[in-house]
């Protein structure tokens, strides 16, 4: 009769092995170069956004506080996956501990949910700012922003935690190779040799609750914004409002399009080449964190001016040091 430890080992492997990008193993090292550049850009960009919002009192307003939440979420989301991914691609360090894999799974899905919630909150903020400008600051007061942020965080933690609990109780029968670059929920569940119906049904439920609700609120907000903007008497005012909304819509699409592609191909479409699916899943975690600070840094005059001032100050100090 096998020992209890042996039984646990067969049900729960001590570690998994991340394949990377199946079919493109020979060129993973080259693919990692632009991914690393994007990660560095995302880290620097979001850290800069956070620093500017923290140190500039005029930016302690709803839109910028939500932007700070988005920057923190992007930093956590990218940092929980990309360093390990680069280690797989460049160093061949494919092993990841069972519990470390579950932790990575939690951070990926929880903070994806949080990012979706923050984008929803930013859409509501734009709706109130454009449709009810005089009541905007009264409705979205600091206590309301804190409560909304807390709700978004709590929703992500409570809805995603069962994924890790369910995955930890499933039998893996010695299967170790994850055909992915990180511990995505469905990629891990595919290693299971038991019944995964509960995981599949719960995954669909979470997707419907989170994405369905958030996309509905975002779509409704922008439909009402469009209706209000078209009624503005001035062409200049309409163009300014459209420009502001266009930046938000770019950010929203960069998040939801690859997310929906990844979700649908995992569950319903099986004729997409696996390496294409994995590449889109990687970009889903990297494009929004890289794009968000660029979009908001360019579109927001106060942030843009502070960044330029920081660069000029840094350049002036370097010039001074060279001549001393």
Short mmCIF file of C-alpha atoms in Angstrom, two decimals:
data_model
loop_
_atom_site.label_atom_id
_atom_site.label_comp_id
_atom_site.label_asym_id
_atom_site.label_seq_id
_atom_site.Cartn_x
_atom_site.Cartn_y
_atom_site.Cartn_z
CA UNK A 1 0.00 0.00 0.00
CA UNK A 2 1.55 3.38 -0.99
CA UNK A 3 2.38 5.82 1.75
CA UNK A 4 0.41 8.98 2.37
CA UNK A 5 3.28 11.14 1.08
CA UNK A 6 3.46 9.14 -2.15
CA UNK A 7 -0.30 9.55 -2.61
CA UNK A 8 -0.02 13.28 -2.13
CA UNK A 9 2.88 13.46 -4.58
CA UNK A 10 0.90 11.66 -7.27
CA UNK A 11 -2.14 13.89 -6.72
CA UNK A 12 -0.26 17.14 -6.25
CA UNK A 13 3.09 17.36 -8.06
CA UNK A 14 5.84 19.18 -6.18
CA UNK A 15 6.34 21.37 -9.25
CA UNK A 16 5.15 21.98 -12.80
CA UNK A 17 7.24 22.61 -15.91
CA UNK A 18 6.28 25.59 -18.06
CA UNK A 19 6.77 24.79 -21.75
CA UNK A 20 6.81 28.45 -22.83
CA UNK A 21 5.41 28.88 -26.34
CA UNK A 22 4.72 25.40 -27.75
CA UNK A 23 6.09 25.09 -31.27
CA UNK A 24 8.32 28.16 -30.95
CA UNK A 25 10.79 26.91 -28.36
CA UNK A 26 13.75 27.52 -30.69
CA UNK A 27 13.02 31.24 -31.04
CA UNK A 28 11.73 31.98 -27.55
CA UNK A 29 14.95 33.79 -26.69
CA UNK A 30 14.38 36.31 -29.49
CA UNK A 31 10.68 36.70 -28.68
CA UNK A 32 11.64 37.52 -25.09
CA UNK A 33 13.57 40.66 -26.17
CA UNK A 34 10.53 42.81 -27.13
CA UNK A 35 8.61 41.34 -24.18
CA UNK A 36 11.39 42.45 -21.83
CA UNK A 37 11.42 45.94 -23.38
CA UNK A 38 7.64 46.18 -22.93
CA UNK A 39 7.93 45.04 -19.30
CA UNK A 40 10.62 47.63 -18.53
CA UNK A 41 8.51 50.31 -20.24
CA UNK A 42 5.42 49.22 -18.29
CA UNK A 43 7.30 49.24 -14.98
CA UNK A 44 8.90 52.65 -15.55
CA UNK A 45 5.73 54.17 -17.01
CA UNK A 46 3.36 53.03 -14.28
CA UNK A 47 5.85 53.87 -11.51
CA UNK A 48 6.21 57.37 -13.00
CA UNK A 49 2.44 57.81 -13.16
CA UNK A 50 2.14 56.79 -9.49
CA UNK A 51 4.95 59.14 -8.43
CA UNK A 52 3.45 62.12 -10.28
CA UNK A 53 -0.05 61.53 -8.90
CA UNK A 54 1.30 61.12 -5.37
CA UNK A 55 3.45 64.29 -5.46
CA UNK A 56 1.10 66.59 -7.40
CA UNK A 57 -1.79 67.82 -5.18
CA UNK A 58 -3.81 69.02 -8.19
CA UNK A 59 -4.05 65.39 -9.36
CA UNK A 60 -5.79 64.15 -6.22
CA UNK A 61 -9.07 63.96 -8.14
CA UNK A 62 -11.29 60.96 -9.03
CA UNK A 63 -9.92 60.37 -12.53
CA UNK A 64 -6.29 60.39 -11.36
CA UNK A 65 -6.99 58.30 -8.26
CA UNK A 66 -8.56 55.66 -10.52
CA UNK A 67 -5.53 55.99 -12.80
CA UNK A 68 -3.27 55.32 -9.79
CA UNK A 69 -5.33 52.18 -9.03
CA UNK A 70 -4.90 51.11 -12.65
CA UNK A 71 -1.12 51.67 -12.47
CA UNK A 72 -0.79 49.57 -9.28
CA UNK A 73 -2.90 46.81 -10.86
CA UNK A 74 -0.76 46.83 -14.01
CA UNK A 75 2.45 46.62 -11.98
CA UNK A 76 1.20 43.63 -9.98
CA UNK A 77 -0.24 41.89 -13.05
CA UNK A 78 2.92 42.17 -15.15
CA UNK A 79 5.41 41.55 -12.32
CA UNK A 80 3.62 38.38 -11.19
CA UNK A 81 4.22 36.78 -14.61
CA UNK A 82 6.88 38.39 -16.79
CA UNK A 83 10.06 37.78 -14.70
CA UNK A 84 9.32 34.03 -14.53
CA UNK A 85 8.38 34.04 -18.21
CA UNK A 86 11.72 35.62 -19.16
CA UNK A 87 13.52 33.05 -16.98
CA UNK A 88 11.77 30.29 -18.97
CA UNK A 89 12.63 31.88 -22.33
CA UNK A 90 16.25 32.88 -21.63
CA UNK A 91 17.49 30.58 -18.86
CA UNK A 92 15.41 27.46 -19.43
CA UNK A 93 14.22 27.74 -15.81
CA UNK A 94 10.92 26.01 -16.48
CA UNK A 95 10.16 24.57 -13.04
CA UNK A 96 7.62 26.34 -10.85
CA UNK A 97 6.50 24.98 -7.49
CA UNK A 98 2.93 23.71 -7.18
CA UNK A 99 1.92 26.35 -4.63
CA UNK A 100 3.89 29.07 -6.45
CA UNK A 101 1.91 28.16 -9.57
CA UNK A 102 -1.37 28.49 -7.68
CA UNK A 103 -0.22 31.85 -6.29
CA UNK A 104 0.66 33.07 -9.78
CA UNK A 105 -2.73 31.86 -11.03
CA UNK A 106 -4.43 33.82 -8.25
CA UNK A 107 -2.56 37.07 -9.00
CA UNK A 108 -3.19 36.79 -12.76
CA UNK A 109 -6.93 36.25 -12.51
CA UNK A 110 -7.61 38.38 -9.41
CA UNK A 111 -5.81 41.42 -10.81
CA UNK A 112 -7.32 40.92 -14.25
CA UNK A 113 -10.68 41.16 -12.49
CA UNK A 114 -9.49 44.22 -10.58
CA UNK A 115 -8.27 45.88 -13.80
CA UNK A 116 -11.67 45.26 -15.38
CA UNK A 117 -13.33 46.85 -12.35
CA UNK A 118 -11.04 49.89 -12.44
CA UNK A 119 -11.77 50.41 -16.15
CA UNK A 120 -15.47 50.26 -15.28
CA UNK A 121 -14.96 52.85 -12.52
CA UNK A 122 -13.05 55.12 -14.94
CA UNK A 123 -15.91 54.88 -17.45
CA UNK A 124 -18.38 55.91 -14.71
CA UNK A 125 -16.06 58.78 -13.79
CA UNK A 126 -16.02 60.03 -17.42
CA UNK A 127 -19.82 59.71 -17.59
CA UNK A 128 -20.31 61.81 -14.45
CA UNK A 129 -17.65 64.36 -15.50
CA UNK A 130 -19.25 64.93 -18.92
CA UNK A 131 -22.95 64.50 -18.14
CA UNK A 132 -23.04 65.94 -14.58
CA UNK A 133 -19.98 68.23 -14.32
CA UNK A 134 -21.36 70.33 -11.46
CA UNK A 135 -22.15 67.29 -9.29
CA UNK A 136 -19.12 65.19 -10.31
CA UNK A 137 -16.88 65.92 -7.31
CA UNK A 138 -19.81 65.66 -4.88
CA UNK A 139 -20.90 62.24 -6.20
CA UNK A 140 -17.37 60.83 -6.49
CA UNK A 141 -16.03 62.07 -3.15
CA UNK A 142 -12.92 60.52 -1.63
CA UNK A 143 -14.89 58.16 0.70
CA UNK A 144 -16.94 56.95 -2.29
CA UNK A 145 -13.75 56.35 -4.33
CA UNK A 146 -12.21 54.39 -1.43
CA UNK A 147 -15.36 52.27 -1.05
CA UNK A 148 -15.56 51.62 -4.80
CA UNK A 149 -11.87 50.66 -4.91
CA UNK A 150 -12.36 48.38 -1.90
CA UNK A 151 -15.35 46.73 -3.54
CA UNK A 152 -13.39 46.10 -6.77
CA UNK A 153 -10.47 44.61 -4.80
CA UNK A 154 -12.72 42.47 -2.60
CA UNK A 155 -14.69 41.23 -5.62
CA UNK A 156 -11.49 40.09 -7.33
CA UNK A 157 -10.14 38.31 -4.24
CA UNK A 158 -13.40 36.57 -3.31
CA UNK A 159 -14.31 35.44 -6.82
CA UNK A 160 -10.83 34.18 -7.79
CA UNK A 161 -9.82 32.45 -4.53
CA UNK A 162 -12.06 29.41 -5.25
CA UNK A 163 -10.06 28.77 -8.46
CA UNK A 164 -6.98 28.05 -6.36
CA UNK A 165 -8.95 25.98 -3.84
CA UNK A 166 -10.55 23.84 -6.58
CA UNK A 167 -7.25 23.41 -8.43
CA UNK A 168 -5.43 22.33 -5.26
CA UNK A 169 -7.94 19.50 -4.66
CA UNK A 170 -7.78 17.97 -8.15
CA UNK A 171 -5.71 14.86 -9.02
CA UNK A 172 -2.88 15.50 -11.49
CA UNK A 173 -1.64 11.90 -11.79
CA UNK A 174 1.97 12.95 -12.31
CA UNK A 175 1.26 15.35 -15.22
CA UNK A 176 3.76 18.20 -14.98
CA UNK A 177 4.10 19.98 -18.34
CA UNK A 178 2.00 23.14 -18.65
CA UNK A 179 1.68 24.06 -22.34
CA UNK A 180 1.85 27.75 -21.54
CA UNK A 181 4.25 30.51 -20.46
CA UNK A 182 2.58 31.04 -17.08
CA UNK A 183 0.09 29.34 -14.77
CA UNK A 184 -3.19 30.29 -16.42
CA UNK A 185 -6.19 28.54 -14.86
CA UNK A 186 -7.38 26.51 -17.86
CA UNK A 187 -3.81 25.55 -18.82
CA UNK A 188 -3.33 24.07 -15.34
CA UNK A 189 -6.74 22.38 -15.30
CA UNK A 190 -5.92 20.60 -18.59
CA UNK A 191 -3.35 18.54 -16.64
CA UNK A 192 -6.01 17.12 -14.36
CA UNK A 193 -6.99 13.47 -14.79
CA UNK A 194 -10.27 13.85 -12.87
CA UNK A 195 -13.58 15.65 -13.32
CA UNK A 196 -13.07 19.38 -13.96
CA UNK A 197 -16.72 20.28 -14.51
CA UNK A 198 -16.84 22.41 -11.35
CA UNK A 199 -13.82 24.43 -12.52
CA UNK A 200 -15.29 24.97 -15.99
CA UNK A 201 -18.72 25.99 -14.73
CA UNK A 202 -17.27 28.29 -12.08
CA UNK A 203 -14.92 29.87 -14.65
CA UNK A 204 -17.87 30.68 -16.90
CA UNK A 205 -19.79 32.08 -13.92
CA UNK A 206 -16.91 34.39 -12.93
CA UNK A 207 -16.43 35.55 -16.53
CA UNK A 208 -20.14 36.38 -16.78
CA UNK A 209 -20.26 38.16 -13.40
CA UNK A 210 -17.08 40.19 -13.85
CA UNK A 211 -16.68 40.83 -17.58
CA UNK A 212 -20.39 40.78 -18.36
CA UNK A 213 -21.25 43.30 -15.65
CA UNK A 214 -18.24 45.57 -16.26
CA UNK A 215 -18.63 45.63 -20.05
CA UNK A 216 -22.34 46.41 -19.67
CA UNK A 217 -21.59 49.38 -17.37
CA UNK A 218 -18.77 50.60 -19.66
CA UNK A 219 -20.90 50.30 -22.81
CA UNK A 220 -23.86 52.04 -21.15
CA UNK A 221 -21.64 54.84 -19.82
CA UNK A 222 -20.09 55.56 -23.20
CA UNK A 223 -23.45 55.37 -24.98
CA UNK A 224 -24.78 58.04 -22.60
CA UNK A 225 -21.56 60.05 -22.99
CA UNK A 226 -21.89 59.94 -26.79
CA UNK A 227 -25.50 61.08 -26.55
CA UNK A 228 -24.51 63.99 -24.30
CA UNK A 229 -21.48 64.98 -26.42
CA UNK A 230 -23.53 65.15 -29.61
CA UNK A 231 -25.80 67.70 -27.90
CA UNK A 232 -22.92 70.08 -27.08
CA UNK A 233 -23.31 73.36 -29.01
CA UNK A 234 -19.61 73.92 -29.70
CA UNK A 235 -17.58 71.84 -32.17
CA UNK A 236 -14.46 72.48 -30.08
CA UNK A 237 -16.16 71.14 -26.94
CA UNK A 238 -17.37 68.08 -28.84
CA UNK A 239 -13.88 67.37 -30.22
CA UNK A 240 -12.31 67.76 -26.77
CA UNK A 241 -14.83 65.36 -25.23
CA UNK A 242 -14.37 62.87 -28.07
CA UNK A 243 -10.58 63.07 -27.67
CA UNK A 244 -10.79 62.32 -23.95
CA UNK A 245 -13.16 59.39 -24.50
CA UNK A 246 -11.08 58.00 -27.39
CA UNK A 247 -8.08 57.57 -25.08
CA UNK A 248 -10.19 55.62 -22.56
CA UNK A 249 -11.72 53.46 -25.30
CA UNK A 250 -8.24 52.56 -26.64
CA UNK A 251 -7.21 51.40 -23.17
CA UNK A 252 -10.44 49.43 -22.73
CA UNK A 253 -10.14 47.68 -26.11
CA UNK A 254 -6.46 46.81 -25.53
CA UNK A 255 -7.54 44.94 -22.39
CA UNK A 256 -10.81 43.28 -23.39
CA UNK A 257 -10.06 42.15 -26.98
CA UNK A 258 -7.10 39.84 -26.13
CA UNK A 259 -8.83 38.80 -22.89
CA UNK A 260 -11.97 37.69 -24.73
CA UNK A 261 -9.89 36.01 -27.46
CA UNK A 262 -7.97 34.02 -24.84
CA UNK A 263 -11.11 33.09 -22.91
CA UNK A 264 -13.13 32.00 -25.97
CA UNK A 265 -10.35 30.01 -27.68
CA UNK A 266 -9.61 28.12 -24.47
CA UNK A 267 -13.20 26.97 -24.11
CA UNK A 268 -14.99 27.03 -27.44
CA UNK A 269 -12.53 27.36 -30.37
CA UNK A 270 -10.00 24.60 -30.89
CA UNK A 271 -8.67 25.25 -34.41
CA UNK A 272 -6.51 28.29 -33.47
CA UNK A 273 -2.77 27.34 -33.55
CA UNK A 274 -1.59 26.89 -29.99
CA UNK A 275 1.38 29.25 -30.33
CA UNK A 276 -0.97 32.03 -31.54
CA UNK A 277 -3.17 31.49 -28.51
CA UNK A 278 -0.17 31.66 -26.15
CA UNK A 279 1.24 34.79 -27.81
CA UNK A 280 -2.10 36.60 -27.49
CA UNK A 281 -2.33 35.48 -23.85
CA UNK A 282 1.15 36.94 -23.20
CA UNK A 283 0.30 40.22 -24.92
CA UNK A 284 -2.91 40.38 -22.88
CA UNK A 285 -0.74 40.71 -19.76
CA UNK A 286 1.79 43.12 -21.30
CA UNK A 287 0.06 45.43 -23.79
CA UNK A 288 -2.35 47.17 -21.35
CA UNK A 289 0.35 47.86 -18.68
CA UNK A 290 2.65 49.23 -21.41
CA UNK A 291 -0.02 51.22 -23.23
CA UNK A 292 -1.88 52.74 -20.27
CA UNK A 293 0.87 55.13 -19.03
CA UNK A 294 1.66 56.17 -22.62
CA UNK A 295 -1.99 56.96 -23.42
CA UNK A 296 -2.65 58.85 -20.19
CA UNK A 297 0.76 60.50 -20.17
CA UNK A 298 0.17 61.92 -23.66
CA UNK A 299 -3.52 62.82 -23.23
CA UNK A 300 -3.31 64.37 -19.74
CA UNK A 301 -1.64 67.79 -19.88
CA UNK A 302 -0.71 67.95 -16.19
CA UNK A 303 0.98 64.53 -16.27
CA UNK A 304 2.63 65.31 -19.61
CA UNK A 305 4.03 68.61 -18.29
CA UNK A 306 5.38 66.95 -15.14
CA UNK A 307 7.09 64.21 -17.15
CA UNK A 308 8.69 66.80 -19.46
CA UNK A 309 9.83 68.83 -16.44
CA UNK A 310 11.35 65.71 -14.85
CA UNK A 311 13.19 64.86 -18.08
CA UNK A 312 14.48 68.43 -18.49
CA UNK A 313 15.61 68.53 -14.86
CA UNK A 314 17.39 65.19 -15.25
CA UNK A 315 19.00 66.35 -18.50
CA UNK A 316 20.12 69.62 -16.86
CA UNK A 317 21.72 67.77 -13.95
CA UNK A 318 23.60 65.46 -16.33
CA UNK A 319 24.82 68.49 -18.33
CA UNK A 320 25.96 70.20 -15.12
CA UNK A 321 27.87 67.10 -13.97
CA UNK A 322 29.69 66.78 -17.32
CA UNK A 323 30.99 70.34 -17.03
CA UNK A 324 32.24 70.03 -13.45
#
